[in-house]
CSV table of C-alpha atoms in Angstrom, one decimal:
chain,number,residue,atom,x,y,z
A,119,MET,CA,46.3,5.5,20.0
A,120,PRO,CA,47.0,9.4,19.3
A,121,ALA,CA,44.3,11.2,17.7
A,122,ALA,CA,45.1,12.2,14.1
A,123,PRO,CA,46.3,15.6,13.4
A,124,ALA,CA,43.8,18.1,12.1
A,125,VAL,CA,43.9,18.7,8.5
A,126,ASP,CA,42.3,21.4,6.5
A,127,LEU,CA,41.2,19.7,3.4
A,128,ARG,CA,39.7,22.7,1.6
A,129,GLN,CA,42.5,23.4,-0.8
A,130,PHE,CA,43.0,20.0,-1.8
A,131,LEU,CA,39.5,19.2,-2.6
A,132,ARG,CA,39.4,22.6,-4.5
A,133,ARG,CA,42.3,21.4,-6.5
A,134,ILE,CA,40.1,18.0,-7.7
A,135,ASN,CA,38.3,18.7,-11.1
A,136,GLY,CA,34.9,17.2,-11.0
A,137,LEU,CA,34.5,16.5,-7.3
A,138,SER,CA,31.7,13.9,-7.0
A,139,MET,CA,31.3,13.4,-3.3
A,140,VAL,CA,29.5,10.1,-4.1
A,141,ARG,CA,29.7,7.6,-0.9
A,142,SER,CA,31.7,4.7,-1.8
A,143,GLY,CA,30.2,1.3,-1.5
A,144,VAL,CA,26.9,2.7,-2.0
A,145,GLY,CA,24.2,1.6,-4.7
A,146,ASP,CA,25.2,-0.7,-7.9
A,147,PRO,CA,27.2,-2.8,-8.6
A,148,GLY,CA,28.1,-4.6,-5.2
A,149,VAL,CA,28.5,-8.3,-5.9
A,150,ARG,CA,28.0,-9.1,-9.5
A,151,GLU,CA,26.3,-12.5,-11.1
A,152,GLU,CA,28.8,-13.8,-13.9
A,153,PRO,CA,26.8,-15.2,-17.1
A,154,ARG,CA,26.3,-18.7,-17.9
A,155,THR,CA,26.1,-17.8,-21.4
A,156,PRO,CA,27.2,-14.6,-22.5
A,157,GLY,CA,25.0,-12.3,-24.8
A,158,GLU,CA,25.6,-12.7,-28.3
A,159,LEU,CA,26.6,-9.5,-30.2
A,160,LEU,CA,24.6,-8.5,-33.3
A,161,GLU,CA,26.7,-5.3,-34.3
A,162,ALA,CA,30.2,-4.6,-33.1
A,163,ASP,CA,30.1,-0.9,-32.4
A,164,PRO,CA,28.0,1.7,-30.1
A,165,VAL,CA,25.6,3.9,-31.8
A,166,ALA,CA,23.9,7.5,-31.1
A,167,VAL,CA,20.4,7.2,-30.3
A,168,GLY,CA,18.9,8.8,-33.3
A,169,SER,CA,15.4,7.8,-33.7
A,170,ALA,CA,12.4,9.8,-32.4
A,171,ALA,CA,10.7,8.6,-29.4
A,172,PRO,CA,7.2,7.3,-30.2
A,173,GLU,CA,4.4,9.6,-29.0
A,174,ARG,CA,2.2,7.0,-27.6
A,175,ALA,CA,3.7,4.9,-24.8
A,176,LEU,CA,2.7,3.4,-21.5
A,177,PHE,CA,5.0,2.8,-18.2
A,178,CYS,CA,3.9,0.1,-15.8
A,179,ASP,CA,5.3,-0.9,-12.3
A,180,GLY,CA,4.2,-1.9,-9.1
A,181,VAL,CA,4.6,-1.7,-5.3
A,182,GLU,CA,4.5,-4.1,-2.5
A,183,ALA,CA,4.3,-3.8,1.4
A,184,ALA,CA,3.6,-6.3,4.2
A,185,LEU,CA,3.4,-6.3,8.0
A,186,THR,CA,3.3,-9.0,10.7
A,187,LEU,CA,-0.3,-8.8,12.5
A,188,THR,CA,0.5,-11.5,15.1
A,189,PHE,CA,2.1,-14.8,15.6
A,190,LEU,CA,0.5,-18.1,16.1
A,191,GLU,CA,2.9,-20.7,17.9
A,192,HIS,CA,5.6,-18.6,16.5
A,193,ARG,CA,3.6,-18.8,12.6
A,194,PRO,CA,3.3,-15.1,11.4
A,195,VAL,CA,0.0,-13.9,10.4
A,196,THR,CA,0.7,-11.2,7.8
A,197,LEU,CA,-1.5,-8.1,5.9
A,198,ASN,CA,0.0,-7.7,2.5
A,199,TYR,CA,-0.8,-5.0,0.0
A,200,VAL,CA,0.4,-5.0,-3.6
A,201,ALA,CA,-0.5,-2.9,-6.5
A,202,ALA,CA,0.3,-2.3,-10.1
A,203,GLY,CA,-0.4,0.9,-12.4
A,204,ALA,CA,0.3,2.4,-15.7
A,205,VAL,CA,0.7,5.9,-16.7
A,206,ASP,CA,1.3,7.3,-20.3
A,207,ARG,CA,4.0,10.0,-21.2
A,208,GLY,CA,2.1,12.9,-19.5
A,209,CYS,CA,2.0,10.8,-16.3
A,210,ARG,CA,-1.6,10.6,-16.7
A,211,PRO,CA,-3.0,7.7,-14.9
A,212,VAL,CA,-4.1,4.7,-17.4
A,213,ARG,CA,-4.9,1.5,-15.1
A,214,GLU,CA,-4.7,0.7,-11.6
A,215,VAL,CA,-5.2,-2.5,-9.7
A,216,ASP,CA,-4.5,-3.7,-6.3
A,217,ARG,CA,-4.9,-6.3,-3.7
A,218,LEU,CA,-5.0,-6.4,-0.1
A,219,VAL,CA,-4.5,-9.6,1.7
A,220,VAL,CA,-4.4,-11.5,4.9
A,221,ALA,CA,-2.0,-14.6,4.9
A,222,CYS,CA,-1.7,-17.4,7.4
A,223,ALA,CA,-0.7,-21.1,7.6
A,224,ARG,CA,-3.2,-23.6,6.7
A,225,ARG,CA,-3.4,-24.9,10.1
A,226,ASP,CA,-4.5,-21.8,11.1
A,227,GLU,CA,-7.6,-21.3,8.9
A,228,ALA,CA,-10.2,-22.0,11.6
A,229,TRP,CA,-8.5,-19.2,13.7
A,230,LEU,CA,-8.9,-16.8,11.0
A,231,GLU,CA,-12.6,-17.8,10.5
A,232,SER,CA,-13.5,-17.0,13.9
A,233,LEU,CA,-12.4,-13.7,13.4
A,234,ASP,CA,-14.8,-13.0,10.3
A,235,CYS,CA,-12.1,-11.6,8.4
A,236,PRO,CA,-13.2,-8.9,5.7
A,237,LEU,CA,-10.6,-9.2,3.5
A,238,GLU,CA,-8.9,-12.0,0.8
A,239,VAL,CA,-7.2,-14.6,2.4
A,240,CYS,CA,-4.1,-16.7,1.2
A,241,TYR,CA,-3.2,-19.7,3.3
A,242,LEU,CA,0.2,-21.0,3.2
A,243,ASP,CA,1.1,-24.4,2.8
A,244,ALA,CA,3.4,-24.5,5.8
A,245,ASP,CA,3.0,-25.8,9.0
A,246,ASP,CA,6.0,-25.1,11.1
A,247,PRO,CA,7.4,-21.8,11.8
A,248,VAL,CA,10.3,-21.6,9.9
A,249,ALA,CA,8.7,-22.7,6.5
A,250,ALA,CA,5.8,-20.5,7.3
A,251,GLU,CA,8.0,-17.4,7.9
A,252,SER,CA,9.9,-18.1,4.5
A,253,CYS,CA,6.3,-18.5,2.4
A,254,ALA,CA,5.1,-15.0,4.4
A,255,ALA,CA,8.4,-13.2,3.3
A,256,ALA,CA,8.1,-14.7,-0.2
A,257,LEU,CA,4.1,-14.1,-0.8
A,258,PRO,CA,4.1,-10.0,-1.4
A,259,HIS,CA,6.7,-10.1,-4.5
A,260,ARG,CA,5.1,-13.3,-6.1
A,261,MET,CA,1.8,-11.6,-5.7
A,262,ARG,CA,3.2,-8.2,-7.1
A,263,GLU,CA,4.8,-9.8,-10.1
A,264,GLU,CA,1.5,-11.7,-10.8
A,265,LEU,CA,-0.5,-8.5,-10.7
A,266,GLU,CA,2.0,-6.8,-12.8
A,267,ARG,CA,1.7,-9.7,-15.5
A,268,HIS,CA,-2.3,-9.7,-15.4
A,269,LEU,CA,-2.0,-5.5,-15.9
A,270,VAL,CA,0.4,-6.0,-18.9
A,271,GLU,CA,-1.7,-8.9,-20.5
A,272,THR,CA,-5.0,-6.5,-20.2
A,273,LEU,CA,-2.7,-3.5,-21.6
A,274,LEU,CA,-1.6,-5.5,-24.7
A,275,ARG,CA,-5.1,-6.7,-25.3
A,276,GLU,CA,-6.8,-3.3,-24.9
A,277,GLU,CA,-4.2,-0.3,-25.6
A,278,ASP,CA,-2.1,0.7,-28.5
A,279,GLY,CA,1.4,1.6,-28.6
A,280,LEU,CA,4.8,0.7,-26.8
A,281,ILE,CA,4.3,-0.8,-23.5
A,282,VAL,CA,7.5,-0.3,-21.0
A,283,VAL,CA,7.7,-2.6,-17.9
A,284,ASP,CA,10.3,-1.9,-15.0
A,285,GLY,CA,12.8,-4.5,-15.1
A,286,SER,CA,13.0,-7.5,-17.3
A,287,LEU,CA,10.7,-9.0,-19.6
A,288,ILE,CA,10.9,-12.2,-18.0
A,289,GLY,CA,7.6,-13.9,-17.3
A,290,HIS,CA,5.8,-11.5,-19.6
A,291,PRO,CA,4.1,-12.6,-22.8
A,292,ARG,CA,6.0,-12.5,-26.1
A,293,ASP,CA,5.0,-9.4,-27.8
A,294,ALA,CA,7.0,-7.0,-30.1
A,295,ARG,CA,5.1,-4.2,-28.3
A,296,LEU,CA,6.6,-4.7,-24.8
A,297,ALA,CA,10.2,-3.4,-23.6
A,298,GLY,CA,11.7,-3.7,-20.2
A,299,VAL,CA,14.2,-1.1,-18.7
A,300,ALA,CA,16.5,-2.7,-16.0
A,301,LYS,CA,18.3,-0.2,-13.8
A,302,THR,CA,20.7,-2.5,-12.1
A,303,VAL,CA,23.9,-3.9,-13.2
A,304,ARG,CA,24.1,-6.8,-10.8
A,305,ARG,CA,24.2,-9.4,-13.7
A,306,ARG,CA,26.6,-9.2,-16.4
A,307,TYR,CA,25.5,-10.2,-20.1
A,308,LEU,CA,28.4,-9.3,-21.9
A,309,GLY,CA,31.7,-11.1,-22.0
A,310,ASP,CA,33.8,-7.6,-22.6
A,311,GLU,CA,32.0,-4.5,-20.9
A,312,SER,CA,34.9,-2.5,-21.9
A,313,VAL,CA,32.4,-0.6,-24.1
A,314,LEU,CA,30.2,0.5,-21.6
A,315,PHE,CA,33.2,2.4,-19.8
A,316,ARG,CA,33.3,4.5,-22.8
A,317,LEU,CA,29.8,4.7,-23.7
A,318,PRO,CA,28.5,8.7,-24.0
A,319,VAL,CA,25.5,10.0,-22.7
A,320,GLY,CA,22.8,9.5,-25.6
A,321,TRP,CA,24.4,6.7,-27.0
A,322,ARG,CA,23.6,2.8,-26.8
A,323,SER,CA,25.8,-0.1,-26.6
A,324,PRO,CA,25.8,-2.6,-29.7
A,325,ARG,CA,22.5,-5.0,-29.4
A,326,PHE,CA,23.0,-8.3,-28.3
A,327,ARG,CA,20.8,-11.6,-28.0
A,328,ILE,CA,20.2,-13.2,-24.3
A,329,PRO,CA,19.6,-16.7,-25.3
A,330,ALA,CA,16.3,-18.6,-24.2
A,331,GLY,CA,17.0,-20.1,-20.7
A,332,THR,CA,19.5,-17.4,-19.5
A,333,ALA,CA,18.4,-16.1,-16.2
A,334,GLY,CA,14.9,-17.1,-17.3
A,335,PRO,CA,12.9,-19.3,-19.5
A,336,ALA,CA,12.3,-18.9,-23.4
A,337,PRO,CA,12.2,-17.0,-25.3
A,338,ASP,CA,15.0,-15.5,-26.4
A,339,ARG,CA,15.4,-11.7,-25.7
A,340,TYR,CA,17.4,-9.1,-27.0
A,341,SER,CA,19.1,-6.2,-25.2
A,342,CYS,CA,21.1,-3.1,-25.1
A,343,TYR,CA,22.5,-0.5,-22.7
A,344,VAL,CA,21.8,3.2,-22.9
A,345,ARG,CA,23.7,5.8,-21.1
A,346,LEU,CA,21.1,8.3,-19.9
A,347,ALA,CA,23.3,10.3,-17.6
A,348,GLY,CA,27.0,10.3,-16.3
A,349,GLY,CA,30.5,10.8,-17.4
A,350,PRO,CA,34.3,9.9,-16.8
A,351,ALA,CA,34.0,11.5,-13.3
A,352,SER,CA,31.0,9.5,-12.2
A,353,PRO,CA,30.6,5.6,-11.5
A,354,TRP,CA,30.9,3.7,-14.8
A,355,HIS,CA,27.3,2.3,-14.2
A,356,HIS,CA,25.9,5.8,-13.3
A,357,GLY,CA,23.1,6.9,-16.0
A,358,LEU,CA,23.1,3.6,-17.4
A,359,VAL,CA,20.1,1.3,-17.9
A,360,ARG,CA,19.6,-1.9,-19.9
A,361,LEU,CA,16.8,-2.3,-22.3
A,362,GLU,CA,15.0,-5.9,-23.2
A,363,ALA,CA,12.8,-6.5,-26.1
A,364,PHE,CA,11.5,-9.4,-28.1
A,365,GLU,CA,12.6,-8.1,-31.3
A,366,PRO,CA,16.0,-6.5,-32.1
A,367,GLN,CA,14.5,-3.7,-34.0
A,368,ALA,CA,12.2,-2.5,-31.1
A,369,LEU,CA,15.3,-1.5,-29.0
A,370,GLU,CA,16.0,1.5,-31.2
A,371,GLU,CA,12.2,2.9,-30.4
A,372,ALA,CA,13.0,2.1,-26.7
A,373,ALA,CA,16.1,3.9,-26.4
A,374,ALA,CA,14.9,7.0,-27.8
A,375,LEU,CA,11.8,6.6,-25.4
A,376,ALA,CA,14.2,6.0,-22.5
A,377,LEU,CA,16.4,9.2,-23.3
A,378,ALA,CA,13.2,11.5,-23.8
A,379,GLU,CA,11.7,10.3,-20.5
A,380,ARG,CA,14.9,10.6,-18.3
A,381,GLN,CA,14.7,12.5,-15.1
A,382,HIS,CA,16.2,15.9,-14.5
A,383,ALA,CA,19.6,16.4,-13.4
A,384,ALA,CA,18.4,18.2,-10.4
A,385,THR,CA,15.9,15.2,-9.1
A,386,LEU,CA,15.8,14.4,-5.7
A,387,ASP,CA,15.2,10.6,-6.6
A,388,PRO,CA,18.3,8.8,-5.5
A,389,ARG,CA,17.7,6.4,-8.4
A,390,GLY,CA,17.2,9.5,-10.7
A,391,ASP,CA,20.0,8.7,-13.2
A,392,ARG,CA,18.3,5.5,-14.1
A,393,HIS,CA,14.9,6.0,-12.8
A,394,LEU,CA,12.4,7.1,-15.8
A,395,ARG,CA,10.3,9.7,-15.0
A,396,PRO,CA,6.8,7.9,-15.7
A,397,ILE,CA,8.0,4.8,-14.0
A,398,ALA,CA,9.1,7.0,-10.8
A,399,HIS,CA,5.7,8.7,-11.1
A,400,VAL,CA,3.8,5.2,-11.1
A,401,GLU,CA,5.6,4.0,-7.8
A,402,ARG,CA,4.7,7.5,-6.1
A,403,LEU,CA,1.0,7.4,-7.3
A,404,LEU,CA,0.8,3.7,-6.0
A,405,ARG,CA,2.4,4.4,-2.7
A,406,SER,CA,0.2,7.4,-2.1
A,407,ARG,CA,-2.9,5.3,-2.4
A,408,ARG,CA,-1.8,2.2,-0.3
A,409,PRO,CA,-3.9,2.0,3.2
A,410,ALA,CA,-2.5,4.2,5.7
A,411,ILE,CA,-1.4,1.3,8.2
A,412,PHE,CA,1.5,0.8,5.9
């Protein structure tokens, strides 16, 4: 096949107003999961976010890392690190908790004990290599979720103000002071999403109810989308976050806080259009303190 002739694209590119140069097929949304039960709209129209952001708020997130130390008859022995932390609006650390755990199959308990392991140990209820590999792969995420839930429960008991978690509120205690910030749009919650395509920066979508049992157990959750950045010359999901709360009125305060804590447009964070500044700081802080082996 002959080579394509050389073409100077500079003049053509200069004629394009608002050139973005975003790589196609990178990032959200990809294949999207359709809702079993679409969210129930509580209002008809989008609203400009006008509330003042609360002065007192905490932001929580966690990290995980794992590596395989060795194999015993094809069964993995892994080293797992998980951590969760919280910062305030000034990105000052408030709480940090972590775990460093060695995991292996239950049948390898005697071998591990012979090494006088100085770390916490988790024995996997799996004997064959395939099951052991599957259990080991799922362990860090499960440990991280448990640690994040424990941190949030502690903060609800001992701290004041709004507590913002990275992601959904599924698995967290029902409390009016909790809000979740989901950065992904891989799951659809609205039957008609056209309102999101027209949503300006600084506005929120109509609030909607996510019925109990939709992508998680009870209770009901309330949600809305907020546009933090972007415009018609960017992907429709650019700068779009979805907020969750257990009370619909709490979404107003959460939306104002999300806008106040969005990252600067010049950030080098590849998720900076949706990644709130304090939550990004928690991630960096926790990663900086994990053992050097990771």
